[in-house]
Amino acid sequence: MGELGRSLAGALRLVFLDKTAAARFPADRAGALRSFWVFLALLPGVVALDTVERWMGHPLTPLGDGAALATIPVARAVPATLLAYLIGTFGYFLMVERILHLQGNGALFPRFIAAFNWSGIVALLVALPLAVLAHSGLLSMPMGAAVMAVTYFWSLFYEAYVTRAVLGCGWLTATGFVLLDVVVSDLTTTLVHGPLMAVS
């Protein structure tokens, strides 16, 4: 089994809480760099997920209250979504690299990058069809909101478990890394989309 097969199998096995699957990801810098081909493959899925949440005919908020996501013209929303995702992800990677270096665990960073990118494929394959279902109108508004909420919290748990398995850290530390990712992602999205929403 090649690196692609091993890495994908590792990401899938981590869904089933197999901590030993972390060893399937490449631990060298070259392997981490190769995993960015997977990162590029994620970009259309990220745009598709954002499109589903903004333009399908059954708008929901994560917990079923408040205003639906503001509609931004597609010509501006697609590049904005890609830009926010790229800035947020690479900003998060830089912060993780510094944290691991300060902890004396810098050697774990390449495997962390590879695991993050490969597990992102699995998380997207779960989230996208559920988002389509939730926003399709086939489910009631409360049920659709519940599906989105469960999907969101599952993705956070999965990311925390992947982080814990790869870094060999405890739940508290893994949760801290996930919260850092959420904060950086939300802040970047707000900064990039905010001006577009103001002029739309």
mmCIF file with all atom_site columns, C-alpha atoms in Angstrom:
data_model
loop_
_atom_site.group_PDB
_atom_site.id
_atom_site.type_symbol
_atom_site.label_atom_id
_atom_site.label_alt_id
_atom_site.label_comp_id
_atom_site.label_asym_id
_atom_site.label_entity_id
_atom_site.label_seq_id
_atom_site.pdbx_PDB_ins_code
_atom_site.Cartn_x
_atom_site.Cartn_y
_atom_site.Cartn_z
_atom_site.occupancy
_atom_site.B_iso_or_equiv
_atom_site.pdbx_formal_charge
_atom_site.auth_seq_id
_atom_site.auth_comp_id
_atom_site.auth_asym_id
_atom_site.auth_atom_id
_atom_site.pdbx_PDB_model_num
ATOM 1   C CA . MET A 1 1   ? 0.000   0.000  0.000  1.00 0.00 ? 1   MET A CA 1
ATOM 2   C CA . GLY A 1 2   ? 1.441   3.365  -1.032 1.00 0.00 ? 2   GLY A CA 1
ATOM 3   C CA . GLU A 1 3   ? 1.532   6.560  0.982  1.00 0.00 ? 3   GLU A CA 1
ATOM 4   C CA . LEU A 1 4   ? -1.824  7.693  -0.396 1.00 0.00 ? 4   LEU A CA 1
ATOM 5   C CA . GLY A 1 5   ? -3.534  4.464  0.642  1.00 0.00 ? 5   GLY A CA 1
ATOM 6   C CA . ARG A 1 6   ? -1.854  4.393  4.058  1.00 0.00 ? 6   ARG A CA 1
ATOM 7   C CA . SER A 1 7   ? -2.756  7.992  4.820  1.00 0.00 ? 7   SER A CA 1
ATOM 8   C CA . LEU A 1 8   ? -6.370  7.651  3.717  1.00 0.00 ? 8   LEU A CA 1
ATOM 9   C CA . ALA A 1 9   ? -6.698  4.410  5.685  1.00 0.00 ? 9   ALA A CA 1
ATOM 10  C CA . GLY A 1 10  ? -5.220  6.162  8.704  1.00 0.00 ? 10  GLY A CA 1
ATOM 11  C CA . ALA A 1 11  ? -7.734  8.997  8.491  1.00 0.00 ? 11  ALA A CA 1
ATOM 12  C CA . LEU A 1 12  ? -10.610 6.522  8.160  1.00 0.00 ? 12  LEU A CA 1
ATOM 13  C CA . ARG A 1 13  ? -9.415  4.371  11.054 1.00 0.00 ? 13  ARG A CA 1
ATOM 14  C CA . LEU A 1 14  ? -9.193  7.432  13.282 1.00 0.00 ? 14  LEU A CA 1
ATOM 15  C CA . VAL A 1 15  ? -12.930 7.897  12.721 1.00 0.00 ? 15  VAL A CA 1
ATOM 16  C CA . PHE A 1 16  ? -13.329 4.606  14.576 1.00 0.00 ? 16  PHE A CA 1
ATOM 17  C CA . LEU A 1 17  ? -11.017 5.812  17.369 1.00 0.00 ? 17  LEU A CA 1
ATOM 18  C CA . ASP A 1 18  ? -8.033  3.680  16.381 1.00 0.00 ? 18  ASP A CA 1
ATOM 19  C CA . LYS A 1 19  ? -5.227  5.713  17.899 1.00 0.00 ? 19  LYS A CA 1
ATOM 20  C CA . THR A 1 20  ? -2.514  3.556  16.319 1.00 0.00 ? 20  THR A CA 1
ATOM 21  C CA . ALA A 1 21  ? -3.643  4.774  12.877 1.00 0.00 ? 21  ALA A CA 1
ATOM 22  C CA . ALA A 1 22  ? -1.666  7.995  13.443 1.00 0.00 ? 22  ALA A CA 1
ATOM 23  C CA . ALA A 1 23  ? 1.491   6.051  12.566 1.00 0.00 ? 23  ALA A CA 1
ATOM 24  C CA . ARG A 1 24  ? 0.212   5.666  8.987  1.00 0.00 ? 24  ARG A CA 1
ATOM 25  C CA . PHE A 1 25  ? 0.776   9.341  8.190  1.00 0.00 ? 25  PHE A CA 1
ATOM 26  C CA . PRO A 1 26  ? 4.198   10.377 6.855  1.00 0.00 ? 26  PRO A CA 1
ATOM 27  C CA . ALA A 1 27  ? 6.451   11.847 9.527  1.00 0.00 ? 27  ALA A CA 1
ATOM 28  C CA . ASP A 1 28  ? 8.929   13.630 7.262  1.00 0.00 ? 28  ASP A CA 1
ATOM 29  C CA . ARG A 1 29  ? 8.845   17.091 5.720  1.00 0.00 ? 29  ARG A CA 1
ATOM 30  C CA . ALA A 1 30  ? 8.512   15.710 2.180  1.00 0.00 ? 30  ALA A CA 1
ATOM 31  C CA . GLY A 1 31  ? 5.446   13.696 3.191  1.00 0.00 ? 31  GLY A CA 1
ATOM 32  C CA . ALA A 1 32  ? 3.887   16.735 4.818  1.00 0.00 ? 32  ALA A CA 1
ATOM 33  C CA . LEU A 1 33  ? 4.459   18.757 1.645  1.00 0.00 ? 33  LEU A CA 1
ATOM 34  C CA . ARG A 1 34  ? 2.934   16.008 -0.510 1.00 0.00 ? 34  ARG A CA 1
ATOM 35  C CA . SER A 1 35  ? -0.184  16.081 1.666  1.00 0.00 ? 35  SER A CA 1
ATOM 36  C CA . PHE A 1 36  ? -0.886  19.584 0.377  1.00 0.00 ? 36  PHE A CA 1
ATOM 37  C CA . TRP A 1 37  ? -2.105  17.979 -2.855 1.00 0.00 ? 37  TRP A CA 1
ATOM 38  C CA . VAL A 1 38  ? -4.911  16.669 -0.669 1.00 0.00 ? 38  VAL A CA 1
ATOM 39  C CA . PHE A 1 39  ? -5.332  20.161 0.755  1.00 0.00 ? 39  PHE A CA 1
ATOM 40  C CA . LEU A 1 40  ? -5.823  21.501 -2.791 1.00 0.00 ? 40  LEU A CA 1
ATOM 41  C CA . ALA A 1 41  ? -8.399  18.781 -3.451 1.00 0.00 ? 41  ALA A CA 1
ATOM 42  C CA . LEU A 1 42  ? -10.300 20.009 -0.388 1.00 0.00 ? 42  LEU A CA 1
ATOM 43  C CA . LEU A 1 43  ? -10.800 23.514 -1.773 1.00 0.00 ? 43  LEU A CA 1
ATOM 44  C CA . PRO A 1 44  ? -13.723 22.717 -4.143 1.00 0.00 ? 44  PRO A CA 1
ATOM 45  C CA . GLY A 1 45  ? -15.412 20.876 -1.293 1.00 0.00 ? 45  GLY A CA 1
ATOM 46  C CA . VAL A 1 46  ? -14.991 23.854 1.010  1.00 0.00 ? 46  VAL A CA 1
ATOM 47  C CA . VAL A 1 47  ? -16.609 26.097 -1.607 1.00 0.00 ? 47  VAL A CA 1
ATOM 48  C CA . ALA A 1 48  ? -19.410 23.555 -2.126 1.00 0.00 ? 48  ALA A CA 1
ATOM 49  C CA . LEU A 1 49  ? -20.106 23.386 1.607  1.00 0.00 ? 49  LEU A CA 1
ATOM 50  C CA . ASP A 1 50  ? -20.221 27.169 1.886  1.00 0.00 ? 50  ASP A CA 1
ATOM 51  C CA . THR A 1 51  ? -22.494 27.338 -1.176 1.00 0.00 ? 51  THR A CA 1
ATOM 52  C CA . VAL A 1 52  ? -24.911 24.812 0.312  1.00 0.00 ? 52  VAL A CA 1
ATOM 53  C CA . GLU A 1 53  ? -25.109 26.753 3.566  1.00 0.00 ? 53  GLU A CA 1
ATOM 54  C CA . ARG A 1 54  ? -25.674 30.111 1.845  1.00 0.00 ? 54  ARG A CA 1
ATOM 55  C CA . TRP A 1 55  ? -27.828 29.450 -1.209 1.00 0.00 ? 55  TRP A CA 1
ATOM 56  C CA . MET A 1 56  ? -29.925 26.326 -0.794 1.00 0.00 ? 56  MET A CA 1
ATOM 57  C CA . GLY A 1 57  ? -33.608 26.976 -0.309 1.00 0.00 ? 57  GLY A CA 1
ATOM 58  C CA . HIS A 1 58  ? -33.904 25.908 3.322  1.00 0.00 ? 58  HIS A CA 1
ATOM 59  C CA . PRO A 1 59  ? -31.532 28.243 5.232  1.00 0.00 ? 59  PRO A CA 1
ATOM 60  C CA . LEU A 1 60  ? -30.575 27.214 8.735  1.00 0.00 ? 60  LEU A CA 1
ATOM 61  C CA . THR A 1 61  ? -28.406 28.571 11.485 1.00 0.00 ? 61  THR A CA 1
ATOM 62  C CA . PRO A 1 62  ? -26.330 26.011 13.422 1.00 0.00 ? 62  PRO A CA 1
ATOM 63  C CA . LEU A 1 63  ? -28.794 25.824 16.321 1.00 0.00 ? 63  LEU A CA 1
ATOM 64  C CA . GLY A 1 64  ? -31.938 26.928 14.504 1.00 0.00 ? 64  GLY A CA 1
ATOM 65  C CA . ASP A 1 65  ? -32.186 30.500 15.777 1.00 0.00 ? 65  ASP A CA 1
ATOM 66  C CA . GLY A 1 66  ? -31.038 33.919 14.652 1.00 0.00 ? 66  GLY A CA 1
ATOM 67  C CA . ALA A 1 67  ? -30.613 35.166 11.108 1.00 0.00 ? 67  ALA A CA 1
ATOM 68  C CA . ALA A 1 68  ? -29.551 32.948 8.251  1.00 0.00 ? 68  ALA A CA 1
ATOM 69  C CA . LEU A 1 69  ? -26.164 33.535 6.659  1.00 0.00 ? 69  LEU A CA 1
ATOM 70  C CA . ALA A 1 70  ? -26.064 36.718 4.627  1.00 0.00 ? 70  ALA A CA 1
ATOM 71  C CA . THR A 1 71  ? -26.088 36.162 0.887  1.00 0.00 ? 71  THR A CA 1
ATOM 72  C CA . ILE A 1 72  ? -23.032 37.413 -0.978 1.00 0.00 ? 72  ILE A CA 1
ATOM 73  C CA . PRO A 1 73  ? -22.897 37.410 -4.795 1.00 0.00 ? 73  PRO A CA 1
ATOM 74  C CA . VAL A 1 74  ? -21.266 34.189 -5.963 1.00 0.00 ? 74  VAL A CA 1
ATOM 75  C CA . ALA A 1 75  ? -18.583 36.024 -7.950 1.00 0.00 ? 75  ALA A CA 1
ATOM 76  C CA . ARG A 1 76  ? -17.311 37.535 -4.703 1.00 0.00 ? 76  ARG A CA 1
ATOM 77  C CA . ALA A 1 77  ? -18.204 34.755 -2.273 1.00 0.00 ? 77  ALA A CA 1
ATOM 78  C CA . VAL A 1 78  ? -16.202 31.969 -3.949 1.00 0.00 ? 78  VAL A CA 1
ATOM 79  C CA . PRO A 1 79  ? -12.823 33.760 -3.960 1.00 0.00 ? 79  PRO A CA 1
ATOM 80  C CA . ALA A 1 80  ? -13.564 35.148 -0.497 1.00 0.00 ? 80  ALA A CA 1
ATOM 81  C CA . THR A 1 81  ? -14.270 31.660 0.853  1.00 0.00 ? 81  THR A CA 1
ATOM 82  C CA . LEU A 1 82  ? -11.081 30.286 -0.683 1.00 0.00 ? 82  LEU A CA 1
ATOM 83  C CA . LEU A 1 83  ? -9.017  33.213 0.586  1.00 0.00 ? 83  LEU A CA 1
ATOM 84  C CA . ALA A 1 84  ? -10.412 32.920 4.109  1.00 0.00 ? 84  ALA A CA 1
ATOM 85  C CA . TYR A 1 85  ? -9.789  29.167 4.168  1.00 0.00 ? 85  TYR A CA 1
ATOM 86  C CA . LEU A 1 86  ? -6.223  29.496 2.907  1.00 0.00 ? 86  LEU A CA 1
ATOM 87  C CA . ILE A 1 87  ? -5.288  32.319 5.278  1.00 0.00 ? 87  ILE A CA 1
ATOM 88  C CA . GLY A 1 88  ? -6.975  30.670 8.242  1.00 0.00 ? 88  GLY A CA 1
ATOM 89  C CA . THR A 1 89  ? -5.425  27.249 7.644  1.00 0.00 ? 89  THR A CA 1
ATOM 90  C CA . PHE A 1 90  ? -1.882  28.462 7.050  1.00 0.00 ? 90  PHE A CA 1
ATOM 91  C CA . GLY A 1 91  ? -2.163  30.898 9.945  1.00 0.00 ? 91  GLY A CA 1
ATOM 92  C CA . TYR A 1 92  ? -3.190  27.998 12.164 1.00 0.00 ? 92  TYR A CA 1
ATOM 93  C CA . PHE A 1 93  ? -0.305  25.864 10.890 1.00 0.00 ? 93  PHE A CA 1
ATOM 94  C CA . LEU A 1 94  ? 2.188   28.623 11.720 1.00 0.00 ? 94  LEU A CA 1
ATOM 95  C CA . MET A 1 95  ? 0.823   28.909 15.253 1.00 0.00 ? 95  MET A CA 1
ATOM 96  C CA . VAL A 1 96  ? 0.918   25.141 15.772 1.00 0.00 ? 96  VAL A CA 1
ATOM 97  C CA . GLU A 1 97  ? 4.507   25.012 14.503 1.00 0.00 ? 97  GLU A CA 1
ATOM 98  C CA . ARG A 1 98  ? 5.580   27.643 17.034 1.00 0.00 ? 98  ARG A CA 1
ATOM 99  C CA . ILE A 1 99  ? 3.706   25.944 19.885 1.00 0.00 ? 99  ILE A CA 1
ATOM 100 C CA . LEU A 1 100 ? 5.221   22.535 19.127 1.00 0.00 ? 100 LEU A CA 1
ATOM 101 C CA . HIS A 1 101 ? 8.673   24.098 18.811 1.00 0.00 ? 101 HIS A CA 1
ATOM 102 C CA . LEU A 1 102 ? 8.320   25.766 22.211 1.00 0.00 ? 102 LEU A CA 1
ATOM 103 C CA . GLN A 1 103 ? 7.172   22.452 23.689 1.00 0.00 ? 103 GLN A CA 1
ATOM 104 C CA . GLY A 1 104 ? 10.181  20.669 22.223 1.00 0.00 ? 104 GLY A CA 1
ATOM 105 C CA . ASN A 1 105 ? 7.926   18.627 19.934 1.00 0.00 ? 105 ASN A CA 1
ATOM 106 C CA . GLY A 1 106 ? 8.838   20.238 16.632 1.00 0.00 ? 106 GLY A CA 1
ATOM 107 C CA . ALA A 1 107 ? 9.601   16.839 15.084 1.00 0.00 ? 107 ALA A CA 1
ATOM 108 C CA . LEU A 1 108 ? 5.888   16.007 15.269 1.00 0.00 ? 108 LEU A CA 1
ATOM 109 C CA . PHE A 1 109 ? 4.864   18.945 13.073 1.00 0.00 ? 109 PHE A CA 1
ATOM 110 C CA . PRO A 1 110 ? 5.209   17.219 9.645  1.00 0.00 ? 110 PRO A CA 1
ATOM 111 C CA . ARG A 1 111 ? 3.003   14.316 10.750 1.00 0.00 ? 111 ARG A CA 1
ATOM 112 C CA . PHE A 1 112 ? 0.513   16.790 12.240 1.00 0.00 ? 112 PHE A CA 1
ATOM 113 C CA . ILE A 1 113 ? 0.287   18.589 8.872  1.00 0.00 ? 113 ILE A CA 1
ATOM 114 C CA . ALA A 1 114 ? -0.231  15.338 6.966  1.00 0.00 ? 114 ALA A CA 1
ATOM 115 C CA . ALA A 1 115 ? -2.849  14.097 9.422  1.00 0.00 ? 115 ALA A CA 1
ATOM 116 C CA . PHE A 1 116 ? -4.688  17.431 9.376  1.00 0.00 ? 116 PHE A CA 1
ATOM 117 C CA . ASN A 1 117 ? -4.869  17.473 5.581  1.00 0.00 ? 117 ASN A CA 1
ATOM 118 C CA . TRP A 1 118 ? -5.886  13.828 5.161  1.00 0.00 ? 118 TRP A CA 1
ATOM 119 C CA . SER A 1 119 ? -8.449  13.880 7.958  1.00 0.00 ? 119 SER A CA 1
ATOM 120 C CA . GLY A 1 120 ? -9.929  16.991 6.348  1.00 0.00 ? 120 GLY A CA 1
ATOM 121 C CA . ILE A 1 121 ? -10.976 14.834 3.388  1.00 0.00 ? 121 ILE A CA 1
ATOM 122 C CA . VAL A 1 122 ? -12.849 12.436 5.668  1.00 0.00 ? 122 VAL A CA 1
ATOM 123 C CA . ALA A 1 123 ? -14.506 15.253 7.616  1.00 0.00 ? 123 ALA A CA 1
ATOM 124 C CA . LEU A 1 124 ? -15.660 16.901 4.381  1.00 0.00 ? 124 LEU A CA 1
ATOM 125 C CA . LEU A 1 125 ? -17.029 13.629 2.994  1.00 0.00 ? 125 LEU A CA 1
ATOM 126 C CA . VAL A 1 126 ? -19.170 13.365 6.117  1.00 0.00 ? 126 VAL A CA 1
ATOM 127 C CA . ALA A 1 127 ? -20.187 17.029 6.395  1.00 0.00 ? 127 ALA A CA 1
ATOM 128 C CA . LEU A 1 128 ? -21.102 17.838 2.774  1.00 0.00 ? 128 LEU A CA 1
ATOM 129 C CA . PRO A 1 129 ? -23.883 15.257 2.195  1.00 0.00 ? 129 PRO A CA 1
ATOM 130 C CA . LEU A 1 130 ? -25.329 15.942 5.641  1.00 0.00 ? 130 LEU A CA 1
ATOM 131 C CA . ALA A 1 131 ? -25.347 19.681 4.906  1.00 0.00 ? 131 ALA A CA 1
ATOM 132 C CA . VAL A 1 132 ? -27.158 19.047 1.610  1.00 0.00 ? 132 VAL A CA 1
ATOM 133 C CA . LEU A 1 133 ? -29.719 16.917 3.446  1.00 0.00 ? 133 LEU A CA 1
ATOM 134 C CA . ALA A 1 134 ? -30.200 19.468 6.229  1.00 0.00 ? 134 ALA A CA 1
ATOM 135 C CA . HIS A 1 135 ? -30.685 22.383 3.816  1.00 0.00 ? 135 HIS A CA 1
ATOM 136 C CA . SER A 1 136 ? -32.725 20.511 1.214  1.00 0.00 ? 136 SER A CA 1
ATOM 137 C CA . GLY A 1 137 ? -36.106 20.984 2.874  1.00 0.00 ? 137 GLY A CA 1
ATOM 138 C CA . LEU A 1 138 ? -36.595 17.227 3.231  1.00 0.00 ? 138 LEU A CA 1
ATOM 139 C CA . LEU A 1 139 ? -36.185 17.594 6.992  1.00 0.00 ? 139 LEU A CA 1
ATOM 140 C CA . SER A 1 140 ? -38.067 19.892 9.317  1.00 0.00 ? 140 SER A CA 1
ATOM 141 C CA . MET A 1 141 ? -36.273 23.058 10.394 1.00 0.00 ? 141 MET A CA 1
ATOM 142 C CA . PRO A 1 142 ? -35.487 21.747 13.917 1.00 0.00 ? 142 PRO A CA 1
ATOM 143 C CA . MET A 1 143 ? -34.311 18.390 12.559 1.00 0.00 ? 143 MET A CA 1
ATOM 144 C CA . GLY A 1 144 ? -32.132 20.045 9.932  1.00 0.00 ? 144 GLY A CA 1
ATOM 145 C CA . ALA A 1 145 ? -30.610 22.322 12.557 1.00 0.00 ? 145 ALA A CA 1
ATOM 146 C CA . ALA A 1 146 ? -29.968 19.297 14.782 1.00 0.00 ? 146 ALA A CA 1
ATOM 147 C CA . VAL A 1 147 ? -28.203 17.478 11.935 1.00 0.00 ? 147 VAL A CA 1
ATOM 148 C CA . MET A 1 148 ? -25.972 20.497 11.342 1.00 0.00 ? 148 MET A CA 1
ATOM 149 C CA . ALA A 1 149 ? -25.191 20.857 15.043 1.00 0.00 ? 149 ALA A CA 1
ATOM 150 C CA . VAL A 1 150 ? -24.296 17.178 15.445 1.00 0.00 ? 150 VAL A CA 1
ATOM 151 C CA . THR A 1 151 ? -22.147 17.306 12.304 1.00 0.00 ? 151 THR A CA 1
ATOM 152 C CA . TYR A 1 152 ? -20.309 20.380 13.566 1.00 0.00 ? 152 TYR A CA 1
ATOM 153 C CA . PHE A 1 153 ? -19.568 18.968 17.006 1.00 0.00 ? 153 PHE A CA 1
ATOM 154 C CA . TRP A 1 154 ? -18.575 15.601 15.523 1.00 0.00 ? 154 TRP A CA 1
ATOM 155 C CA . SER A 1 155 ? -16.055 17.360 13.266 1.00 0.00 ? 155 SER A CA 1
ATOM 156 C CA . LEU A 1 156 ? -14.569 19.135 16.298 1.00 0.00 ? 156 LEU A CA 1
ATOM 157 C CA . PHE A 1 157 ? -14.327 15.848 18.196 1.00 0.00 ? 157 PHE A CA 1
ATOM 158 C CA . TYR A 1 158 ? -12.738 14.121 15.197 1.00 0.00 ? 158 TYR A CA 1
ATOM 159 C CA . GLU A 1 159 ? -10.168 16.902 14.822 1.00 0.00 ? 159 GLU A CA 1
ATOM 160 C CA . ALA A 1 160 ? -9.377  16.709 18.542 1.00 0.00 ? 160 ALA A CA 1
ATOM 161 C CA . TYR A 1 161 ? -8.968  12.933 18.367 1.00 0.00 ? 161 TYR A CA 1
ATOM 162 C CA . VAL A 1 162 ? -6.665  13.182 15.341 1.00 0.00 ? 162 VAL A CA 1
ATOM 163 C CA . THR A 1 163 ? -4.604  15.841 17.138 1.00 0.00 ? 163 THR A CA 1
ATOM 164 C CA . ARG A 1 164 ? -4.409  13.720 20.286 1.00 0.00 ? 164 ARG A CA 1
ATOM 165 C CA . ALA A 1 165 ? -3.373  10.615 18.355 1.00 0.00 ? 165 ALA A CA 1
ATOM 166 C CA . VAL A 1 166 ? -0.703  12.366 16.295 1.00 0.00 ? 166 VAL A CA 1
ATOM 167 C CA . LEU A 1 167 ? 0.823   14.493 19.052 1.00 0.00 ? 167 LEU A CA 1
ATOM 168 C CA . GLY A 1 168 ? 0.421   11.941 21.831 1.00 0.00 ? 168 GLY A CA 1
ATOM 169 C CA . CYS A 1 169 ? -1.120  14.610 24.048 1.00 0.00 ? 169 CYS A CA 1
ATOM 170 C CA . GLY A 1 170 ? -4.072  14.613 26.425 1.00 0.00 ? 170 GLY A CA 1
ATOM 171 C CA . TRP A 1 171 ? -7.625  15.682 25.692 1.00 0.00 ? 171 TRP A CA 1
ATOM 172 C CA . LEU A 1 172 ? -7.129  19.120 27.244 1.00 0.00 ? 172 LEU A CA 1
ATOM 173 C CA . THR A 1 173 ? -4.193  19.945 24.981 1.00 0.00 ? 173 THR A CA 1
ATOM 174 C CA . ALA A 1 174 ? -5.919  18.523 21.902 1.00 0.00 ? 174 ALA A CA 1
ATOM 175 C CA . THR A 1 175 ? -9.038  20.551 22.673 1.00 0.00 ? 175 THR A CA 1
ATOM 176 C CA . GLY A 1 176 ? -6.885  23.654 23.001 1.00 0.00 ? 176 GLY A CA 1
ATOM 177 C CA . PHE A 1 177 ? -5.479  23.128 19.510 1.00 0.00 ? 177 PHE A CA 1
ATOM 178 C CA . VAL A 1 178 ? -8.984  22.674 18.097 1.00 0.00 ? 178 VAL A CA 1
ATOM 179 C CA . LEU A 1 179 ? -10.241 25.825 19.824 1.00 0.00 ? 179 LEU A CA 1
ATOM 180 C CA . LEU A 1 180 ? -7.271  27.715 18.378 1.00 0.00 ? 180 LEU A CA 1
ATOM 181 C CA . ASP A 1 181 ? -8.236  26.443 14.916 1.00 0.00 ? 181 ASP A CA 1
ATOM 182 C CA . VAL A 1 182 ? -11.855 27.532 15.423 1.00 0.00 ? 182 VAL A CA 1
ATOM 183 C CA . VAL A 1 183 ? -10.864 31.008 16.636 1.00 0.00 ? 183 VAL A CA 1
ATOM 184 C CA . VAL A 1 184 ? -8.397  31.574 13.795 1.00 0.00 ? 184 VAL A CA 1
ATOM 185 C CA . SER A 1 185 ? -10.883 30.276 11.208 1.00 0.00 ? 185 SER A CA 1
ATOM 186 C CA . ASP A 1 186 ? -13.793 32.362 12.509 1.00 0.00 ? 186 ASP A CA 1
ATOM 187 C CA . LEU A 1 187 ? -11.675 35.497 12.805 1.00 0.00 ? 187 LEU A CA 1
ATOM 188 C CA . THR A 1 188 ? -10.288 35.102 9.290  1.00 0.00 ? 188 THR A CA 1
ATOM 189 C CA . THR A 1 189 ? -13.732 34.435 7.826  1.00 0.00 ? 189 THR A CA 1
ATOM 190 C CA . THR A 1 190 ? -15.143 37.510 9.546  1.00 0.00 ? 190 THR A CA 1
ATOM 191 C CA . LEU A 1 191 ? -12.305 39.740 8.351  1.00 0.00 ? 191 LEU A CA 1
ATOM 192 C CA . VAL A 1 192 ? -12.545 38.510 4.750  1.00 0.00 ? 192 VAL A CA 1
ATOM 193 C CA . HIS A 1 193 ? -16.335 38.271 4.403  1.00 0.00 ? 193 HIS A CA 1
ATOM 194 C CA . GLY A 1 194 ? -17.209 41.313 6.510  1.00 0.00 ? 194 GLY A CA 1
ATOM 195 C CA . PRO A 1 195 ? -16.420 43.953 3.865  1.00 0.00 ? 195 PRO A CA 1
ATOM 196 C CA . LEU A 1 196 ? -18.244 41.913 1.204  1.00 0.00 ? 196 LEU A CA 1
ATOM 197 C CA . MET A 1 197 ? -21.372 41.649 3.332  1.00 0.00 ? 197 MET A CA 1
ATOM 198 C CA . ALA A 1 198 ? -21.246 45.367 4.022  1.00 0.00 ? 198 ALA A CA 1
ATOM 199 C CA . VAL A 1 199 ? -21.332 46.261 0.323  1.00 0.00 ? 199 VAL A CA 1
ATOM 200 C CA . SER A 1 200 ? -23.596 43.465 -0.927 1.00 0.00 ? 200 SER A CA 1
#
